[in-house]
Backbone as numpy.savetxt, mean C-alpha at the origin, in Angstrom:
# Nx Ny Nz CAx CAy CAz Cx Cy Cz
25.28 3.88 5.94 25.45 5.13 5.20 24.22 5.36 4.32
23.61 6.51 4.42 22.44 6.83 3.61 22.86 7.18 2.19
22.27 6.53 1.18 22.66 6.84 -0.19 22.21 8.23 -0.58
22.93 8.80 -1.55 22.53 10.10 -2.08 21.25 9.91 -2.90
20.21 10.65 -2.54 18.92 10.48 -3.20 18.83 11.33 -4.46
18.17 10.79 -5.49 17.85 11.65 -6.63 16.78 12.64 -6.20
16.45 13.57 -7.07 15.37 14.51 -6.76 14.11 13.72 -6.44
13.44 14.10 -5.36 12.24 13.37 -4.95 11.12 13.60 -5.96
10.27 12.59 -6.17 9.12 12.78 -7.05 8.20 13.86 -6.49
7.39 14.43 -7.35 6.49 15.52 -6.97 5.06 15.17 -7.36
4.14 16.07 -7.04 2.75 15.85 -7.43 2.60 15.78 -8.94
3.45 16.46 -9.69 3.40 16.37 -11.15 3.59 14.93 -11.62
4.41 14.16 -10.89 4.60 12.76 -11.23 3.34 11.94 -10.95
2.59 12.31 -9.91 1.31 11.65 -9.63 0.32 11.95 -10.76
0.28 13.19 -11.22 -0.60 13.57 -12.31 -0.25 12.79 -13.59
1.05 12.67 -13.87 1.48 11.92 -15.06 1.09 10.45 -14.92
1.24 9.91 -13.73 0.86 8.51 -13.48 -0.63 8.30 -13.71
-1.44 9.26 -13.25 -2.89 9.17 -13.44 -3.22 9.08 -14.93
-2.48 9.79 -15.75 -2.70 9.72 -17.19 -2.35 8.36 -17.75
-1.26 7.75 -17.24 -0.85 6.44 -17.76 -1.83 5.33 -17.38
-2.37 5.39 -16.18 -3.23 4.29 -15.72 -4.69 4.50 -16.08
-5.03 5.68 -16.61 -6.43 5.96 -16.95 -6.95 4.93 -17.95
-8.12 4.38 -17.65 -8.71 3.39 -18.54 -8.17 1.98 -18.34
-7.15 1.85 -17.47 -6.59 0.52 -17.17 -6.88 0.16 -15.72
-6.50 1.04 -14.81 -6.85 0.85 -13.40 -8.28 1.35 -13.17
-8.96 0.76 -12.19 -10.29 1.24 -11.83 -10.18 2.56 -11.07
-11.13 3.46 -11.33 -11.32 4.61 -10.44 -12.26 4.11 -9.35
-11.70 3.69 -8.24 -12.47 2.97 -7.22 -13.46 3.89 -6.51
-14.54 3.31 -5.99 -15.57 4.13 -5.35 -15.13 4.69 -4.00
-15.76 5.80 -3.62 -15.63 6.37 -2.28 -16.96 6.11 -1.58
-16.92 5.33 -0.51 -18.14 4.95 0.20 -18.23 5.65 1.56
-19.45 5.79 2.04 -19.69 6.32 3.38 -20.57 5.36 4.15
-20.61 5.52 5.46 -21.45 4.69 6.33 -22.13 5.58 7.34
-23.47 5.57 7.36 -24.19 6.36 8.34 -23.81 5.93 9.75
-23.62 4.62 9.95 -23.23 4.11 11.26 -21.90 4.70 11.72
-20.93 4.73 10.81 -19.62 5.30 11.15 -19.74 6.79 11.43
-20.47 7.50 10.59 -20.62 8.94 10.78 -21.25 9.26 12.14
-22.25 8.45 12.53 -22.89 8.67 13.82 -21.95 8.32 14.97
-21.19 7.24 14.79 -20.25 6.81 15.83 -19.17 7.87 16.05
-18.68 8.44 14.96 -17.60 9.42 15.03 -18.10 10.83 15.32
-19.37 11.11 14.96 -19.82 12.50 14.97 -19.09 13.31 13.93
-18.79 12.65 12.81 -17.99 13.25 11.74 -18.43 12.66 10.41
-17.92 13.24 9.31 -18.14 12.68 7.98 -16.90 11.88 7.60
-17.08 10.59 7.35 -15.95 9.72 7.04 -16.11 9.16 5.63
-15.06 9.28 4.84 -15.07 8.84 3.45 -14.04 7.73 3.26
-14.50 6.59 2.75 -13.62 5.44 2.55 -13.27 5.30 1.06
-11.99 5.39 0.74 -11.51 5.15 -0.62 -11.22 3.67 -0.73
-12.01 2.95 -1.55 -12.04 1.49 -1.51 -11.11 0.84 -2.54
-9.83 0.80 -2.21 -8.87 0.15 -3.10 -8.93 -1.38 -3.00
-9.73 -1.90 -2.08 -10.01 -3.34 -2.08 -10.83 -3.72 -3.31
-11.41 -2.73 -3.99 -12.19 -2.97 -5.21 -11.39 -2.61 -6.46
-10.09 -2.38 -6.30 -9.19 -2.14 -7.43 -8.92 -3.45 -8.17
-8.46 -3.39 -9.39 -8.04 -4.60 -10.10 -6.98 -5.31 -9.28
-7.01 -6.61 -9.27 -6.23 -7.52 -8.43 -6.40 -7.31 -6.94
-7.39 -6.47 -6.56 -7.79 -6.39 -5.17 -7.01 -5.47 -4.27
-6.16 -4.59 -4.85 -5.40 -3.68 -4.00 -4.82 -2.53 -4.81
-4.44 -1.46 -4.09 -3.88 -0.26 -4.72 -2.61 -0.53 -5.50
-1.94 -1.65 -5.23 -0.62 -1.92 -5.81 -0.62 -1.94 -7.34
-1.77 -2.20 -7.95 -1.81 -2.24 -9.41 -1.45 -0.88 -9.99
-1.82 0.18 -9.29 -1.57 1.53 -9.79 -0.08 1.77 -10.01
0.71 1.57 -8.95 2.14 1.81 -9.04 2.85 0.85 -9.96
2.40 -0.41 -9.95 3.03 -1.40 -10.81 2.84 -1.05 -12.28
1.62 -0.70 -12.65 1.36 -0.39 -14.05 2.09 0.89 -14.47
2.10 1.87 -13.59 2.79 3.12 -13.92 4.27 2.88 -14.18
4.91 2.06 -13.34 6.34 1.78 -13.49 6.62 0.99 -14.77
5.84 -0.06 -15.01 6.09 -0.91 -16.18 5.76 -0.20 -17.49
4.79 0.70 -17.45 4.41 1.43 -18.67 5.54 2.33 -19.15
6.51 2.63 -18.29 7.63 3.48 -18.65 8.85 2.70 -19.14
8.75 1.37 -19.19 9.87 0.53 -19.65 10.21 0.84 -21.11
11.50 0.72 -21.42 11.95 0.81 -22.81 11.62 -0.51 -23.51
11.66 -0.55 -24.84 11.42 -1.81 -25.55 12.36 -2.92 -25.09
13.62 -2.60 -24.82 14.57 -3.62 -24.36 14.19 -4.16 -22.99
13.77 -3.26 -22.09 13.34 -3.70 -20.77 12.10 -4.58 -20.85
11.18 -4.21 -21.71 9.95 -5.02 -21.87 10.27 -6.42 -22.37
11.22 -6.50 -23.27 11.57 -7.81 -23.83 12.25 -8.69 -22.79
13.15 -8.11 -22.00 13.91 -8.88 -21.01 13.04 -9.32 -19.84
12.17 -8.43 -19.37 11.27 -8.79 -18.28 11.51 -8.03 -16.99
10.61 -8.22 -16.05 10.64 -7.54 -14.76 10.77 -8.58 -13.65
11.42 -8.18 -12.56 11.48 -9.01 -11.36 11.11 -8.14 -10.17
10.41 -8.73 -9.20 9.98 -7.99 -8.01 9.93 -8.93 -6.82
9.97 -8.35 -5.62 9.76 -9.14 -4.40 8.54 -8.59 -3.68
7.76 -9.48 -3.06 6.51 -9.05 -2.44 5.90 -10.16 -1.64
5.18 -9.78 -0.56 4.42 -10.76 0.22 3.09 -11.08 -0.43
2.71 -10.31 -1.46 1.45 -10.65 -2.11 0.85 -9.62 -3.03
0.55 -8.42 -2.52 -0.19 -7.47 -3.34 0.66 -6.83 -4.43
1.91 -6.47 -4.11 2.80 -5.95 -5.16 3.08 -7.05 -6.18
3.18 -8.29 -5.69 3.37 -9.43 -6.59 2.25 -9.51 -7.62
1.02 -9.43 -7.13 -0.13 -9.50 -8.04 -0.19 -8.28 -8.95
0.13 -7.11 -8.39 0.10 -5.89 -9.19 1.08 -5.95 -10.35
2.32 -6.37 -10.05 3.34 -6.49 -11.10 2.93 -7.56 -12.11
2.44 -8.71 -11.61 2.07 -9.80 -12.50 0.96 -9.38 -13.46
-0.06 -8.70 -12.95 -1.17 -8.28 -13.80 -0.74 -7.17 -14.76
0.02 -6.20 -14.26 0.49 -5.12 -15.13 1.38 -5.68 -16.24
2.24 -6.64 -15.89 3.13 -7.25 -16.88 2.32 -7.99 -17.94
1.28 -8.69 -17.50 0.43 -9.39 -18.47 -0.24 -8.40 -19.41
-0.73 -7.30 -18.86 -1.40 -6.28 -19.69 -0.44 -5.69 -20.72
0.83 -5.58 -20.35 1.81 -4.92 -21.21 2.69 -5.90 -22.00
2.44 -7.21 -21.83 3.21 -8.21 -22.57 4.64 -8.34 -22.10
4.87 -8.20 -20.79 6.23 -8.26 -20.22 6.36 -9.52 -19.36
7.40 -10.34 -19.55 7.61 -11.50 -18.68 7.88 -11.04 -17.24
7.31 -11.74 -16.26 7.46 -11.33 -14.86 7.92 -12.49 -13.98
8.87 -12.20 -13.09 9.33 -13.13 -12.07 9.12 -12.47 -10.71
8.48 -13.18 -9.79 8.18 -12.61 -8.48 8.78 -13.47 -7.37
9.52 -12.84 -6.46 10.09 -13.51 -5.29 9.10 -13.32 -4.14
8.56 -14.45 -3.64 7.53 -14.41 -2.60 7.91 -15.30 -1.42
7.50 -14.92 -0.19 7.78 -15.77 0.97 6.99 -17.08 0.91
7.59 -18.11 1.48 6.93 -19.43 1.47 5.59 -19.40 2.18
5.44 -18.50 3.15 4.20 -18.44 3.92 3.25 -17.34 3.43
3.46 -16.85 2.22 2.54 -15.85 1.67 1.13 -16.46 1.57
0.09 -15.64 1.74 -1.28 -16.17 1.63 -1.48 -16.93 0.32
-2.07 -18.11 0.42 -2.23 -18.97 -0.75 -2.99 -18.27 -1.88
-3.98 -17.47 -1.51 -4.78 -16.78 -2.53 -3.91 -15.80 -3.32
-2.95 -15.16 -2.62 -2.09 -14.20 -3.30 -1.10 -14.90 -4.23
-0.58 -16.03 -3.78 0.32 -16.82 -4.63 -0.42 -17.32 -5.87
-1.61 -17.87 -5.66 -2.39 -18.41 -6.78 -2.73 -17.32 -7.78
-3.09 -16.14 -7.29 -3.43 -15.04 -8.20 -2.21 -14.59 -8.98
-1.07 -14.50 -8.31 0.17 -14.08 -8.98 0.52 -15.04 -10.11
0.45 -16.32 -9.81 0.73 -17.32 -10.84 -0.36 -17.32 -11.93
-1.59 -17.05 -11.51 -2.69 -17.01 -12.48 -2.55 -15.89 -13.49
-1.88 -14.81 -13.09 -1.63 -13.70 -14.02 -0.45 -13.99 -14.94
0.20 -15.14 -14.74 1.25 -15.55 -15.67 2.66 -15.37 -15.17
2.85 -14.93 -13.94 4.20 -14.71 -13.42 4.83 -16.01 -12.94
6.15 -16.06 -13.00 6.92 -17.15 -12.41 7.23 -16.77 -10.97
6.91 -17.66 -10.01 7.11 -17.36 -8.60 8.32 -18.13 -8.06
9.22 -17.41 -7.40 10.38 -17.99 -6.72 10.17 -17.78 -5.22
10.18 -18.87 -4.45 9.89 -18.77 -3.01 11.16 -18.62 -2.18
11.00 -17.98 -0.99 12.10 -17.86 -0.03 11.52 -17.88 1.37
12.40 -18.04 2.37 11.99 -18.03 3.78 12.19 -16.61 4.31
11.06 -15.95 4.64 11.14 -14.53 5.04 11.88 -14.33 6.36
12.04 -15.39 7.16 12.68 -15.25 8.46 14.18 -15.55 8.42
14.66 -16.20 7.35 16.08 -16.57 7.30 16.80 -16.09 6.04
16.06 -15.68 5.01 16.69 -15.27 3.76 16.40 -13.81 3.43
17.29 -13.21 2.66 17.18 -11.80 2.27 16.51 -11.71 0.90
15.25 -11.30 0.89 14.51 -11.27 -0.37 15.09 -10.26 -1.35
15.62 -9.17 -0.82 16.16 -8.15 -1.71 17.42 -8.64 -2.42
18.26 -9.40 -1.70 19.47 -9.95 -2.32 19.11 -11.00 -3.36
18.14 -11.86 -3.03 17.69 -12.88 -3.98 17.21 -12.22 -5.27
16.44 -11.16 -5.12 15.87 -10.47 -6.28 16.94 -9.76 -7.09
17.89 -9.12 -6.40 19.00 -8.47 -7.12 19.80 -9.47 -7.92
20.04 -10.65 -7.33 20.79 -11.69 -8.03 20.05 -12.14 -9.30
18.74 -12.33 -9.19 17.95 -12.73 -10.36 18.00 -11.66 -11.45
17.93 -10.40 -11.03 17.97 -9.30 -11.99 19.29 -9.28 -12.74
20.40 -9.42 -11.99 21.72 -9.36 -12.61 21.98 -10.56 -13.51
21.56 -11.74 -13.05 21.83 -12.96 -13.81 21.02 -13.04 -15.10
19.83 -12.43 -15.11 18.92 -12.60 -16.24 18.60 -11.31 -16.99
19.24 -10.21 -16.60 19.01 -8.95 -17.30 17.63 -8.36 -17.07
17.04 -8.66 -15.91 15.69 -8.19 -15.61 15.74 -6.82 -14.94
14.66 -6.06 -15.06 14.53 -4.78 -14.37 13.81 -5.01 -13.05
14.44 -4.61 -11.95 13.86 -4.80 -10.62 12.94 -3.63 -10.29
11.71 -3.94 -9.97 10.76 -2.93 -9.50 10.39 -3.27 -8.06
10.97 -2.54 -7.08 10.68 -2.82 -5.68 9.26 -2.42 -5.32
8.76 -2.92 -4.18 7.35 -2.68 -3.84 7.03 -1.27 -3.38
8.03 -0.50 -2.96 7.68 0.83 -2.48 8.75 1.88 -2.73
10.03 1.55 -2.62 11.06 2.59 -2.69 11.48 2.87 -4.14
10.53 3.39 -4.91 10.73 3.61 -6.34 9.82 4.77 -6.74
10.37 5.77 -7.41 9.62 6.98 -7.71 8.37 6.70 -8.54
8.47 5.84 -9.56 7.32 5.57 -10.41 6.25 4.77 -9.67
6.68 3.88 -8.78 5.73 3.09 -7.99 4.94 4.00 -7.05
5.63 4.82 -6.28 4.91 5.64 -5.30 4.08 6.72 -5.97
4.52 7.21 -7.14 3.70 8.18 -7.87 2.39 7.54 -8.32
2.47 6.29 -8.76 1.25 5.57 -9.14 0.33 5.36 -7.96
0.90 5.01 -6.80 0.07 4.80 -5.62 -0.64 6.08 -5.21
0.01 7.22 -5.44 -0.58 8.49 -5.05 -1.83 8.85 -5.82
-2.09 8.15 -6.93 -3.28 8.46 -7.72 -4.56 8.12 -6.96
-4.50 7.16 -6.02 -5.71 6.83 -5.24 -6.12 8.03 -4.38
-5.15 8.65 -3.71 -5.46 9.84 -2.90 -5.89 11.00 -3.79
-5.26 11.13 -4.94 -5.65 12.18 -5.89 -7.13 12.06 -6.24
-7.58 10.85 -6.54 -8.99 10.63 -6.87 -9.89 10.97 -5.69
-9.47 10.59 -4.49 -10.28 10.86 -3.30 -10.46 12.36 -3.11
-9.39 13.11 -3.19 -9.49 14.55 -2.98 -10.28 15.23 -4.09
-10.15 14.73 -5.30 -10.94 15.30 -6.40 -12.44 15.10 -6.16
-12.77 14.01 -5.48 -14.18 13.69 -5.26 -14.76 14.35 -4.02
-13.99 14.44 -2.92 -14.57 14.90 -1.65 -13.80 16.03 -0.97
-12.75 16.52 -1.57 -11.91 17.55 -0.94 -12.74 18.74 -0.47
-12.29 19.43 0.59 -11.10 19.15 1.39 -11.41 18.20 2.55
-10.34 17.67 3.17 -10.47 16.82 4.34 -9.70 17.45 5.50
-10.18 17.17 6.71 -9.45 17.64 7.89 -8.39 16.63 8.32
-8.70 15.33 8.14 -7.76 14.27 8.53 -7.84 13.14 7.52
-6.71 12.47 7.31 -6.62 11.40 6.31 -5.73 10.31 6.88
-6.26 9.06 6.92 -5.56 7.92 7.50 -5.18 6.94 6.38
-3.88 6.62 6.31 -3.35 5.79 5.22 -2.50 4.67 5.80
-2.68 3.46 5.29 -1.90 2.30 5.72 -0.42 2.50 5.43
0.43 1.96 6.30 1.87 2.10 6.14 2.58 0.75 6.29
3.30 0.37 5.24 4.21 -0.77 5.29 5.60 -0.24 4.98
5.95 -0.28 3.70 7.23 0.29 3.28 7.15 1.76 2.95
5.92 2.29 2.81 5.75 3.71 2.63 5.38 4.18 1.24
5.20 3.26 0.29 4.85 3.69 -1.06 3.49 4.38 -1.13
2.50 3.77 -0.50 1.16 4.35 -0.51 1.12 5.66 0.27
1.75 5.67 1.44 1.73 6.87 2.27 2.49 8.02 1.61
3.65 7.75 1.06 4.42 8.84 0.44 3.73 9.36 -0.81
3.17 8.46 -1.62 2.42 8.91 -2.79 1.19 9.70 -2.38
0.50 9.24 -1.33 -0.67 9.95 -0.81 -0.27 11.32 -0.27
0.93 11.39 0.31 1.39 12.67 0.86 1.57 13.70 -0.25
2.11 13.27 -1.40 2.29 14.21 -2.51 0.95 14.77 -2.96
-0.06 13.89 -3.06 -1.39 14.34 -3.48 -2.05 15.20 -2.41
-1.88 14.82 -1.16 -2.51 15.56 -0.06 -1.98 16.98 0.02
-0.67 17.12 -0.01 -0.09 18.46 0.13 -0.42 19.36 -1.07
-0.68 18.77 -2.23 -1.03 19.56 -3.41 -2.51 19.94 -3.43
-3.38 19.02 -2.98 -4.82 19.21 -3.16 -5.56 19.62 -1.90
-5.01 19.30 -0.74 -5.68 19.65 0.52 -4.61 19.86 1.58
-3.80 20.91 1.41 -2.59 21.07 2.22 -2.82 21.18 3.72
-4.02 21.58 4.14 -4.27 21.72 5.57 -4.62 20.39 6.24
-4.80 19.34 5.48 -5.19 18.03 6.02 -4.12 17.47 6.95
-4.56 16.94 8.10 -3.67 16.19 8.98 -3.52 14.79 8.39
-2.32 14.42 8.01 -2.08 13.15 7.34 -1.39 12.18 8.30
-2.03 11.02 8.49 -1.51 10.01 9.41 -1.19 8.71 8.68
0.00 8.19 8.91 0.32 6.84 8.48 0.00 5.89 9.62
-0.45 4.68 9.29 -0.83 3.73 10.33 -0.19 2.37 10.05
0.48 1.83 11.05 1.13 0.52 10.90 0.79 -0.36 12.10
1.05 -1.68 12.00 0.75 -2.56 13.13 1.68 -2.26 14.32
1.13 -2.37 15.51 1.92 -2.08 16.72 3.13 -2.99 16.83
3.01 -4.21 16.34 4.12 -5.17 16.43 5.26 -4.82 15.47
4.98 -3.95 14.50 5.99 -3.59 13.51 6.03 -2.10 13.28
6.39 -1.36 14.33 6.31 0.11 14.26 7.63 0.75 13.84
8.31 0.14 12.89 9.57 0.72 12.41 9.36 2.11 11.83
8.22 2.33 11.15 7.94 3.64 10.57 7.78 4.70 11.64
7.05 4.35 12.70 6.86 5.29 13.81 8.20 5.62 14.47
9.02 4.59 14.70 10.34 4.81 15.29 11.20 5.69 14.38
11.13 5.43 13.10 11.93 6.20 12.14 11.47 7.65 12.11
10.16 7.83 12.05 9.58 9.18 11.97 9.99 10.02 13.17
9.99 9.41 14.34 10.25 10.16 15.56 11.74 10.32 15.87
12.55 9.44 15.32 14.00 9.54 15.56 14.70 10.34 14.48
14.06 10.44 13.29 14.68 11.20 12.21 15.59 10.40 11.31
15.69 9.09 11.54 16.48 8.24 10.65 15.81 6.87 10.54
16.08 6.17 9.46 15.40 4.90 9.19 15.83 3.84 10.19
14.84 3.26 10.86 15.05 2.20 11.84 14.73 0.85 11.20
15.62 -0.12 11.35 15.41 -1.47 10.85 14.97 -2.37 11.99
13.97 -3.23 11.74 13.49 -4.16 12.77 13.46 -5.57 12.19
13.32 -6.57 13.06 13.10 -7.93 12.59 11.70 -8.03 12.00
11.48 -9.02 11.16 10.16 -9.20 10.56 9.10 -9.33 11.66
8.13 -8.41 11.71 7.16 -8.43 12.80 6.14 -9.56 12.64
5.62 -10.01 13.77 4.56 -11.01 13.77 3.23 -10.28 13.93
2.46 -10.25 12.85 1.18 -9.53 12.84 0.30 -10.14 11.75
-1.03 -10.02 11.91 -1.93 -10.52 10.87 -1.92 -9.60 9.65
-1.34 -8.41 9.79 -1.27 -7.47 8.67 -0.06 -7.83 7.80
-0.20 -8.88 7.00 0.95 -9.39 6.25 1.49 -8.39 5.24
0.64 -7.47 4.78 1.11 -6.47 3.83 1.97 -5.40 4.48
2.02 -5.39 5.81 2.82 -4.40 6.53 3.91 -5.07 7.37
4.33 -6.26 6.96 5.41 -6.95 7.68 6.77 -6.53 7.15
6.89 -5.26 6.82 8.15 -4.73 6.33 9.10 -4.48 7.49
10.41 -4.49 7.18 11.41 -4.30 8.22 11.95 -2.88 8.30
11.67 -2.09 7.27 12.16 -0.71 7.26 11.47 0.07 6.14
11.47 1.37 6.26 10.97 2.24 5.20 12.03 2.35 4.10
11.63 2.85 2.93 12.59 3.11 1.87 13.21 4.48 2.05
14.35 4.71 1.41 15.01 6.01 1.53 14.19 7.12 0.87
13.58 6.82 -0.28 12.75 7.83 -0.95 11.46 8.05 -0.17
10.83 6.94 0.21 9.55 7.07 0.92 9.74 7.77 2.26
10.81 7.47 2.97 11.04 8.10 4.28 11.25 9.60 4.13
11.97 10.01 3.10 12.22 11.44 2.91 10.92 12.21 2.72
10.00 11.63 1.95 8.71 12.30 1.73 7.85 12.24 2.98
7.82 11.08 3.63 7.01 10.92 4.84 7.48 11.88 5.93
8.77 11.97 6.13 9.31 12.85 7.17 8.95 14.31 6.89
8.91 14.68 5.62 8.61 16.06 5.24 7.12 16.38 5.28
6.28 15.44 4.85 4.88 15.76 4.56 3.83 15.12 5.47
4.21 14.15 6.29 3.23 13.45 7.13 3.22 14.06 8.53
2.04 14.11 9.15 1.90 14.71 10.47 2.29 13.77 11.60
1.94 12.49 11.48 2.31 11.54 12.53 2.14 10.12 12.02
2.80 9.18 12.69 2.65 7.75 12.42 2.00 7.12 13.65
0.89 6.43 13.45 0.13 5.80 14.52 0.23 4.28 14.40
-0.12 3.58 15.47 -0.13 2.11 15.43 -1.44 1.58 15.98
-1.78 0.37 15.55 -2.97 -0.33 16.06 -2.61 -1.80 16.28
-3.39 -2.45 17.13 -3.15 -3.86 17.45 -3.87 -4.77 16.46
-3.47 -6.03 16.46 -4.16 -7.02 15.62 -5.63 -7.13 16.02
-5.92 -7.00 17.30 -7.30 -7.08 17.77 -8.14 -5.94 17.17
-7.57 -4.76 17.11 -8.27 -3.63 16.51 -8.50 -3.87 15.01
-7.55 -4.53 14.36 -7.71 -4.84 12.93 -8.85 -5.84 12.73
-8.94 -6.82 13.58 -10.02 -7.81 13.47 -11.38 -7.14 13.67
-11.46 -6.24 14.65 -12.71 -5.51 14.88 -13.10 -4.71 13.63
-12.13 -4.10 12.99 -12.40 -3.33 11.78 -12.83 -4.23 10.63
-12.16 -5.37 10.48 -12.56 -6.34 9.44 -14.01 -6.76 9.62
-14.36 -7.04 10.87 -15.72 -7.49 11.18 -16.73 -6.39 10.86
-16.40 -5.15 11.21 -17.31 -4.04 10.92 -17.51 -3.90 9.41
-16.43 -3.88 8.66 -16.54 -3.74 7.20 -17.43 -4.84 6.61
-17.26 -6.07 7.08 -18.03 -7.18 6.54 -19.49 -7.09 6.94
-19.75 -6.82 8.21 -21.12 -6.83 8.71 -21.92 -5.61 8.27
-21.33 -4.44 8.32 -22.08 -3.21 8.13 -21.92 -2.57 6.75
-20.80 -2.81 6.09 -20.57 -2.19 4.78 -20.46 -3.22 3.66
-20.55 -4.52 4.02 -20.52 -5.61 3.04 -19.24 -5.59 2.20
-18.14 -5.30 2.88 -16.84 -5.22 2.23 -15.90 -6.27 2.82
-15.18 -6.99 1.96 -14.11 -7.88 2.40 -12.81 -7.07 2.35
-12.23 -6.85 3.51 -11.00 -6.06 3.61 -9.94 -6.91 4.32
-8.75 -6.98 3.77 -7.68 -7.73 4.40 -7.19 -6.99 5.65
-6.50 -7.67 6.57 -6.07 -7.00 7.79 -5.29 -5.71 7.55
-4.34 -5.73 6.62 -3.55 -4.54 6.35 -4.43 -3.39 5.89
-5.46 -3.71 5.12 -6.36 -2.69 4.60 -7.18 -1.99 5.67
-7.21 -2.57 6.87 -7.99 -2.02 7.98 -7.19 -1.08 8.87
-5.90 -0.92 8.61 -5.05 -0.11 9.49 -5.60 1.30 9.67
-5.93 1.96 8.58 -6.39 3.35 8.66 -7.66 3.51 9.46
-8.65 2.65 9.20 -9.92 2.75 9.91 -9.76 2.43 11.38
-8.93 1.42 11.70 -8.72 1.07 13.10 -8.12 2.24 13.87
-7.19 2.96 13.27 -6.58 4.12 13.94 -7.57 5.26 14.08
-8.36 5.49 13.03 -9.35 6.56 13.10 -10.37 6.29 14.20
-10.79 5.03 14.34 -11.74 4.68 15.40 -11.15 4.95 16.78
-9.85 4.66 16.91 -9.21 4.82 18.21 -9.10 6.29 18.63
-9.10 7.21 17.67 -8.99 8.63 18.01 -10.22 9.41 17.57
-11.38 8.72 17.51 -12.58 9.37 16.99 -13.02 10.56 17.82
-12.71 10.56 19.12 -13.11 11.70 19.95 -12.43 12.99 19.49
-11.27 12.86 18.86 -10.54 14.03 18.35 -11.02 14.46 16.97
-11.88 13.65 16.36 -12.29 13.90 14.98 -13.71 14.44 14.87
-14.36 14.68 15.98 -15.76 15.13 15.95 -15.92 16.40 15.11
-16.93 16.40 14.26 -17.23 17.54 13.43 -16.32 17.70 12.22
-15.42 16.74 12.01 -14.45 16.87 10.93 -14.83 16.03 9.70
-14.16 16.32 8.62 -14.25 15.51 7.40 -13.01 14.63 7.35
-13.23 13.31 7.35 -12.15 12.35 7.54 -12.05 11.40 6.36
-10.86 11.19 5.85 -10.63 10.22 4.79 -9.92 8.99 5.32
-10.32 7.82 4.84 -9.67 6.56 5.20 -9.39 5.80 3.91
-8.13 5.43 3.69 -7.79 4.68 2.50 -7.75 3.19 2.83
-8.68 2.44 2.27 -8.70 0.98 2.42 -7.78 0.42 1.34
-6.66 -0.16 1.75 -5.62 -0.48 0.77 -5.87 -1.73 -0.05
-6.57 -2.73 0.52 -6.76 -3.97 -0.25 -7.72 -4.94 0.40
-8.09 -5.96 -0.36 -9.03 -6.96 0.12 -8.59 -8.39 -0.18
-7.29 -8.59 -0.33 -6.80 -9.93 -0.69 -6.47 -10.74 0.55
-7.40 -11.59 0.93 -7.22 -12.44 2.10 -7.88 -13.78 1.81
-7.21 -14.87 2.22 -7.80 -16.20 2.04 -9.15 -16.25 2.76
-10.16 -16.79 2.09 -11.50 -16.79 2.65 -11.56 -17.53 3.99
-10.87 -18.67 4.08 -10.89 -19.43 5.34 -10.24 -18.62 6.46
-9.16 -17.93 6.14 -8.50 -17.11 7.15 -9.38 -15.94 7.55
-10.03 -15.33 6.58 -10.93 -14.22 6.85 -12.02 -14.66 7.82
-12.63 -15.80 7.52 -13.73 -16.31 8.35 -13.24 -16.61 9.77
-12.04 -17.20 9.88 -11.50 -17.53 11.19 -11.23 -16.27 12.02
-10.73 -15.23 11.36 -10.41 -14.00 12.07 -11.68 -13.28 12.55
-12.64 -13.12 11.65 -13.83 -12.36 12.05 -14.74 -13.14 12.99
-14.52 -14.46 13.07 -15.33 -15.29 13.99 -14.75 -15.33 15.40
-13.61 -14.67 15.60 -12.98 -14.68 16.94 -13.94 -14.17 18.01
């Protein structure tokens, strides 16, 4: 049964979020590559959230949500579940705001992400992503300890914060003909959709997820949220099993299509970013560029945006992947 949704967040919420995170989150650079432009026969703009604080866009939504806590909520603390980037975002935002943080993370989360989360001062509780329900574990912790649960994507304040990255991109290079955004649970894509429809309404907006975990594509095309088993993919930030109810409602209304790419395409994109643009991008962060490359013949002569979502990847794993 689909829960009754509150009023969906709007672009005004993205604008308010931008005000809260100003001076705290980085206004990340927009980079271009002559090689990419020549390959595509188009102008391609990369919004580099791999250069955001804690290495990913997640800091934006985390800080926006925690900044709205009441004094009682701040004192009690926050709890969240995440494979890594939301974990780090919540942990860093909580440290900045003086809020105790507990993060539920899978046992096989990238070591660098676990170390960073703990380094920001959060308490980490581990679970088995293939046999245990992280959402139930987190709800239990919240109820037992009076904590406020901030989920990684299906939360109005979180997705409004994530939308500030797209807002900055459009303010800098608008308008765009096409815009490619990574898709896991939908926080980044739905927030980006709010900004896109307000600032560049004619833009074709594409969400991109791993082919092994195309629950978003199935949901988008069927008209209802599809649940899948945890997918096996190198894009650990997109190993989600379903979209959120809030994120799906916005995506279904405002997104043009959901595309998929293979792990091999992600590795090719990682290698290109490292060799030609001197950027370390995690596999999930390459989803948008990999999809744009696959349909470049359709993008000739256009202005194209690609949102690089993050750069948090263990160095040894990064080297092993790009050396394939």
